[in-house]
C-alpha cells in the first residue's frame, strides 16, 4: 500500500449571529471531516475528524493546522482510536499539528487514544499558539497497545513533542521519547499494571489564576489506582497528567475532569457525542 500524505486545514470564525462556523476547510486522506454540529447551550461548534482508513501505516505523513478566530469556540474530537500499525525496521510514520487560538476564542482538542501496535514507530510534533484572553484545553491519550492481542508495550518507538506559546512567549516545551519496553518499566514502577493508560492535558485559561476553584476537585481524582498530577506552567496555565490502570478508568477520570472544568469554563461543556 502506498504511503499517504494527508492534511487537514480548518479555520473557525464567529458568525454574525454569534455562532461559530468554519470559514475554510481542506482535507485529504487519511483525514475526513464529518458534518459540524453547533451546540447552542455550550455555544461551541463540534467538529469530528474521521480516519476512514484502517489506521496509520509506515511512511504516512500527516499535517494538520486548526485556527480559531476572535470570539469563536471549537471542539475537535475523533470517533475512534488512532492505530499505529507494524512497520519494517527503520520505518516510521510522522505527524505535525498546529493549533492557533485568538483572543476571546476557545479551542478544545480531545481525540481518542493513540494505540501503537507491535513494531510501530511514530513521531508526532504538536505546536500550540494561544493569544492573550483565549481558552485552550488540549488532551493527548496513550494506550499500551492491543491488550487482547498480547501487544501491550510492544511498539518500537513513540515520540510525542509538544510546544506551547502564549502571546508568542514559550511556556511549555516537552518531548516524550519512549520504547514500549521502557514505558512498561515505568508503569510497573508506578504500580498501575500492564494495562496502564496515560493522558497529558494542557489547560490555558483566559486569565491567570494561581488558585483556581477546580484544582482541589481535580486533585481528588487521584484515587482508586488512578494517579493525577497538577503543575502550574510558566506565566499562565496548567499541566495535568493522568496514569490509569486501564482504559475504562482513564475514560471515567477524563469525563470527571471535563465536568469539573466546565463549572469554571462553561464552553467546555459541549458534549463529546453527536446528538
Short mmCIF file of C-alpha atoms in Angstrom, two decimals:
data_model
loop_
_atom_site.label_atom_id
_atom_site.label_comp_id
_atom_site.label_asym_id
_atom_site.label_seq_id
_atom_site.Cartn_x
_atom_site.Cartn_y
_atom_site.Cartn_z
CA UNK A 1 0.00 0.00 0.00
CA UNK A 2 1.30 3.47 -0.90
CA UNK A 3 2.04 5.86 1.95
CA UNK A 4 -0.42 8.69 2.50
CA UNK A 5 0.46 12.38 2.52
CA UNK A 6 -2.58 13.71 4.35
CA UNK A 7 -3.53 17.18 5.50
CA UNK A 8 -6.29 18.86 7.49
CA UNK A 9 -6.73 22.65 7.50
CA UNK A 10 -9.59 24.29 9.41
CA UNK A 11 -10.46 27.88 10.30
CA UNK A 12 -13.31 28.64 12.70
CA UNK A 13 -14.83 32.14 12.87
CA UNK A 14 -17.57 33.86 14.82
CA UNK A 15 -20.64 34.35 12.63
CA UNK A 16 -22.89 37.43 12.66
CA UNK A 17 -25.49 35.62 14.82
CA UNK A 18 -22.86 34.80 17.46
CA UNK A 19 -22.45 31.15 16.50
CA UNK A 20 -19.22 29.58 15.23
CA UNK A 21 -18.78 28.43 11.64
CA UNK A 22 -15.98 27.03 9.51
CA UNK A 23 -14.86 29.70 7.07
CA UNK A 24 -12.24 27.44 5.46
CA UNK A 25 -11.65 23.71 5.35
CA UNK A 26 -9.41 21.41 3.37
CA UNK A 27 -8.55 17.76 3.96
CA UNK A 28 -7.01 14.80 2.21
CA UNK A 29 -6.87 11.11 3.23
CA UNK A 30 -6.44 9.76 5.81
CA UNK A 31 -8.34 12.78 7.17
CA UNK A 32 -12.07 13.17 6.61
CA UNK A 33 -14.42 15.69 8.21
CA UNK A 34 -17.92 14.84 9.39
CA UNK A 35 -20.69 17.44 9.33
CA UNK A 36 -20.04 20.08 12.05
CA UNK A 37 -22.60 20.32 14.84
CA UNK A 38 -23.46 23.56 16.69
CA UNK A 39 -24.17 23.15 20.42
CA UNK A 40 -26.39 26.14 21.31
CA UNK A 41 -26.21 25.51 25.06
CA UNK A 42 -22.41 25.46 25.31
CA UNK A 43 -22.11 27.82 22.30
CA UNK A 44 -19.46 25.61 20.73
CA UNK A 45 -19.05 24.14 17.24
CA UNK A 46 -18.22 20.42 17.41
CA UNK A 47 -16.13 19.00 14.57
CA UNK A 48 -15.32 15.31 14.33
CA UNK A 49 -12.22 14.27 12.37
CA UNK A 50 -12.55 10.76 10.95
CA UNK A 51 -9.86 8.43 9.62
CA UNK A 52 -11.66 6.21 7.07
CA UNK A 53 -8.55 4.02 6.62
CA UNK A 54 -7.50 1.22 8.95
CA UNK A 55 -5.02 3.47 10.73
CA UNK A 56 -1.52 4.91 10.31
CA UNK A 57 0.94 2.88 8.25
CA UNK A 58 4.66 3.10 7.55
CA UNK A 59 5.61 6.18 5.53
CA UNK A 60 2.37 8.08 6.23
CA UNK A 61 2.89 11.83 6.68
CA UNK A 62 0.08 13.72 8.42
CA UNK A 63 -0.13 17.50 8.69
CA UNK A 64 -2.93 19.47 10.33
CA UNK A 65 -3.49 23.11 11.20
CA UNK A 66 -6.53 24.45 13.04
CA UNK A 67 -7.13 28.12 13.84
CA UNK A 68 -9.94 29.68 15.88
CA UNK A 69 -10.61 33.38 15.28
CA UNK A 70 -11.67 36.04 17.78
CA UNK A 71 -14.84 35.07 19.70
CA UNK A 72 -15.25 31.65 18.07
CA UNK A 73 -15.41 28.35 20.00
CA UNK A 74 -14.45 24.94 18.58
CA UNK A 75 -14.32 21.36 19.90
CA UNK A 76 -12.34 18.83 17.83
CA UNK A 77 -12.75 15.11 18.52
CA UNK A 78 -12.24 11.76 16.80
CA UNK A 79 -14.74 8.87 16.90
CA UNK A 80 -12.14 6.14 17.31
CA UNK A 81 -8.59 5.48 18.42
CA UNK A 82 -5.57 6.25 16.23
CA UNK A 83 -3.96 2.89 15.50
CA UNK A 84 -0.31 2.67 14.53
CA UNK A 85 0.39 -0.49 12.56
CA UNK A 86 3.52 -2.63 12.35
CA UNK A 87 6.38 -1.15 10.33
CA UNK A 88 9.62 -2.50 8.89
CA UNK A 89 12.91 -1.94 10.69
CA UNK A 90 13.85 1.72 10.33
CA UNK A 91 10.38 2.64 9.03
CA UNK A 92 8.18 5.28 10.64
CA UNK A 93 5.14 7.50 10.25
CA UNK A 94 5.09 11.20 11.14
CA UNK A 95 2.51 13.75 12.21
CA UNK A 96 2.69 17.54 12.57
CA UNK A 97 -0.18 19.52 14.09
CA UNK A 98 -0.52 23.24 14.80
CA UNK A 99 -3.32 24.86 16.80
CA UNK A 100 -3.85 28.63 16.97
CA UNK A 101 -6.36 30.32 19.27
CA UNK A 102 -7.13 34.08 19.03
CA UNK A 103 -8.12 36.50 21.79
CA UNK A 104 -11.55 35.67 23.23
CA UNK A 105 -11.64 32.34 21.36
CA UNK A 106 -11.86 28.81 22.75
CA UNK A 107 -10.40 25.57 21.38
CA UNK A 108 -10.73 22.11 22.88
CA UNK A 109 -8.85 19.22 21.25
CA UNK A 110 -9.90 15.83 22.63
CA UNK A 111 -9.03 12.92 20.30
CA UNK A 112 -9.40 9.26 21.21
CA UNK A 113 -6.19 7.49 22.35
CA UNK A 114 -3.14 6.60 20.30
CA UNK A 115 -2.81 2.80 20.20
CA UNK A 116 0.62 1.63 18.95
CA UNK A 117 0.67 -1.91 17.58
CA UNK A 118 3.63 -4.25 17.74
CA UNK A 119 6.69 -2.99 15.84
CA UNK A 120 5.38 0.53 15.12
CA UNK A 121 7.32 3.81 15.18
CA UNK A 122 5.61 7.19 15.19
CA UNK A 123 6.86 10.77 15.55
CA UNK A 124 4.28 13.45 16.36
CA UNK A 125 5.04 17.15 16.78
CA UNK A 126 2.38 19.47 18.24
CA UNK A 127 2.61 23.27 18.41
CA UNK A 128 0.04 25.46 20.17
CA UNK A 129 -0.10 29.26 19.83
CA UNK A 130 -2.56 30.88 22.22
CA UNK A 131 -3.29 34.63 22.30
CA UNK A 132 -3.93 36.57 25.48
CA UNK A 133 -7.52 36.12 26.66
CA UNK A 134 -8.03 32.81 24.86
CA UNK A 135 -9.01 29.44 26.33
CA UNK A 136 -7.45 26.12 25.36
CA UNK A 137 -7.88 22.53 26.54
CA UNK A 138 -5.60 20.01 24.81
CA UNK A 139 -5.79 16.31 25.70
CA UNK A 140 -3.50 13.56 24.43
CA UNK A 141 -4.15 9.94 25.38
CA UNK A 142 -1.97 6.83 25.05
CA UNK A 143 -2.90 3.18 25.44
CA UNK A 144 -0.19 0.49 25.75
CA UNK A 145 -1.26 -1.38 22.62
CA UNK A 146 -3.79 -4.05 21.68
CA UNK A 147 -4.27 -5.72 25.05
CA UNK A 148 -6.47 -8.53 23.70
CA UNK A 149 -3.76 -9.46 21.18
CA UNK A 150 -0.95 -9.51 23.76
CA UNK A 151 0.69 -6.47 22.17
CA UNK A 152 0.98 -4.22 25.21
CA UNK A 153 4.27 -2.26 25.24
CA UNK A 154 5.42 -3.90 22.00
CA UNK A 155 5.92 -0.82 19.84
CA UNK A 156 9.45 0.13 18.75
CA UNK A 157 9.45 3.87 19.38
CA UNK A 158 6.96 6.64 20.10
CA UNK A 159 7.98 10.32 20.10
CA UNK A 160 5.46 12.99 21.10
CA UNK A 161 6.81 16.56 21.08
CA UNK A 162 4.77 19.47 22.43
CA UNK A 163 5.45 23.22 22.27
CA UNK A 164 3.03 25.73 23.82
CA UNK A 165 3.27 29.51 23.45
CA UNK A 166 1.14 32.23 24.99
CA UNK A 167 1.18 35.60 23.22
CA UNK A 168 4.36 34.48 21.47
CA UNK A 169 6.11 33.56 24.73
CA UNK A 170 7.21 29.97 25.30
CA UNK A 171 5.50 28.46 28.35
CA UNK A 172 5.95 24.73 27.77
CA UNK A 173 8.21 22.50 25.74
CA UNK A 174 8.37 18.77 26.34
CA UNK A 175 9.33 15.62 24.50
CA UNK A 176 8.13 12.11 25.22
CA UNK A 177 10.51 9.61 23.59
CA UNK A 178 10.00 6.03 24.72
CA UNK A 179 10.18 2.46 23.55
CA UNK A 180 7.37 0.19 24.62
CA UNK A 181 9.72 -1.75 26.89
CA UNK A 182 10.95 1.34 28.74
CA UNK A 183 7.42 2.62 29.37
CA UNK A 184 6.39 -0.81 30.61
CA UNK A 185 9.11 -0.50 33.26
CA UNK A 186 7.73 2.91 34.29
CA UNK A 187 4.20 1.51 34.58
CA UNK A 188 5.44 -1.38 36.69
CA UNK A 189 7.34 1.06 38.92
CA UNK A 190 4.21 3.16 39.47
CA UNK A 191 2.23 0.03 40.32
CA UNK A 192 -0.50 0.77 37.79
CA UNK A 193 -0.04 -2.54 35.95
CA UNK A 194 0.43 -3.87 32.43
CA UNK A 195 -2.70 -2.21 31.09
CA UNK A 196 -1.73 1.31 32.16
CA UNK A 197 -3.07 4.19 30.09
CA UNK A 198 -1.87 7.78 30.07
CA UNK A 199 -3.28 11.25 29.44
CA UNK A 200 -1.39 14.51 29.02
CA UNK A 201 -3.56 17.63 29.42
CA UNK A 202 -2.76 21.31 28.90
CA UNK A 203 -5.22 23.93 30.15
CA UNK A 204 -4.76 27.59 29.25
CA UNK A 205 -7.43 29.82 30.84
CA UNK A 206 -8.28 33.31 29.53
CA UNK A 207 -6.67 34.93 32.61
CA UNK A 208 -4.10 33.82 35.15
CA UNK A 209 -5.40 32.27 38.36
CA UNK A 210 -2.89 30.86 40.84
CA UNK A 211 -5.60 29.17 42.93
CA UNK A 212 -8.43 28.09 40.61
CA UNK A 213 -11.68 26.77 42.09
CA UNK A 214 -11.35 23.48 40.19
CA UNK A 215 -7.91 22.46 41.49
CA UNK A 216 -8.90 20.63 44.69
CA UNK A 217 -11.68 18.74 42.89
CA UNK A 218 -9.34 17.62 40.11
CA UNK A 219 -6.70 16.63 42.68
CA UNK A 220 -9.33 14.44 44.37
CA UNK A 221 -9.45 12.30 41.20
CA UNK A 222 -6.15 10.83 42.42
CA UNK A 223 -7.71 7.68 43.86
CA UNK A 224 -8.68 4.04 43.19
CA UNK A 225 -5.40 3.28 41.42
CA UNK A 226 -5.51 6.42 39.24
CA UNK A 227 -2.61 8.85 39.54
CA UNK A 228 -3.31 12.55 38.88
CA UNK A 229 -0.65 15.28 38.94
CA UNK A 230 -1.18 19.03 38.51
CA UNK A 231 1.60 21.52 37.73
CA UNK A 232 1.39 25.24 37.05
CA UNK A 233 3.00 26.38 33.81
CA UNK A 234 5.27 29.35 33.35
CA UNK A 235 3.30 32.66 33.43
CA UNK A 236 -0.14 31.04 32.87
CA UNK A 237 -1.87 27.70 32.51
CA UNK A 238 -1.71 24.19 33.89
CA UNK A 239 -0.28 20.79 33.01
CA UNK A 240 -2.34 17.81 34.23
CA UNK A 241 -1.06 14.23 33.94
CA UNK A 242 -3.11 11.08 34.46
CA UNK A 243 -1.93 7.48 34.78
CA UNK A 244 -4.72 4.91 34.93
CA UNK A 245 -4.64 1.13 35.43
CA UNK A 246 -7.00 0.56 32.49
CA UNK A 247 -8.84 2.34 29.66
CA UNK A 248 -12.20 2.41 31.47
CA UNK A 249 -10.89 4.28 34.49
CA UNK A 250 -8.97 6.68 32.25
CA UNK A 251 -12.14 7.50 30.33
CA UNK A 252 -14.11 7.97 33.55
CA UNK A 253 -11.40 10.21 35.04
CA UNK A 254 -11.29 12.41 31.94
CA UNK A 255 -15.09 12.69 31.99
CA UNK A 256 -14.96 13.83 35.61
CA UNK A 257 -12.16 16.25 34.77
CA UNK A 258 -14.16 17.90 31.98
CA UNK A 259 -17.25 18.10 34.15
CA UNK A 260 -15.26 19.83 36.89
CA UNK A 261 -13.59 22.28 34.49
CA UNK A 262 -16.94 23.08 32.89
CA UNK A 263 -18.05 24.81 36.09
CA UNK A 264 -15.23 27.35 35.67
CA UNK A 265 -15.19 27.40 31.84
CA UNK A 266 -18.77 26.77 30.57
CA UNK A 267 -17.75 26.34 26.94
CA UNK A 268 -16.01 23.10 27.90
CA UNK A 269 -19.50 21.69 28.47
CA UNK A 270 -20.04 20.75 24.82
CA UNK A 271 -20.99 17.07 24.53
CA UNK A 272 -18.40 14.71 23.04
CA UNK A 273 -21.04 12.53 21.37
CA UNK A 274 -23.03 13.66 18.38
CA UNK A 275 -26.80 14.07 19.01
#
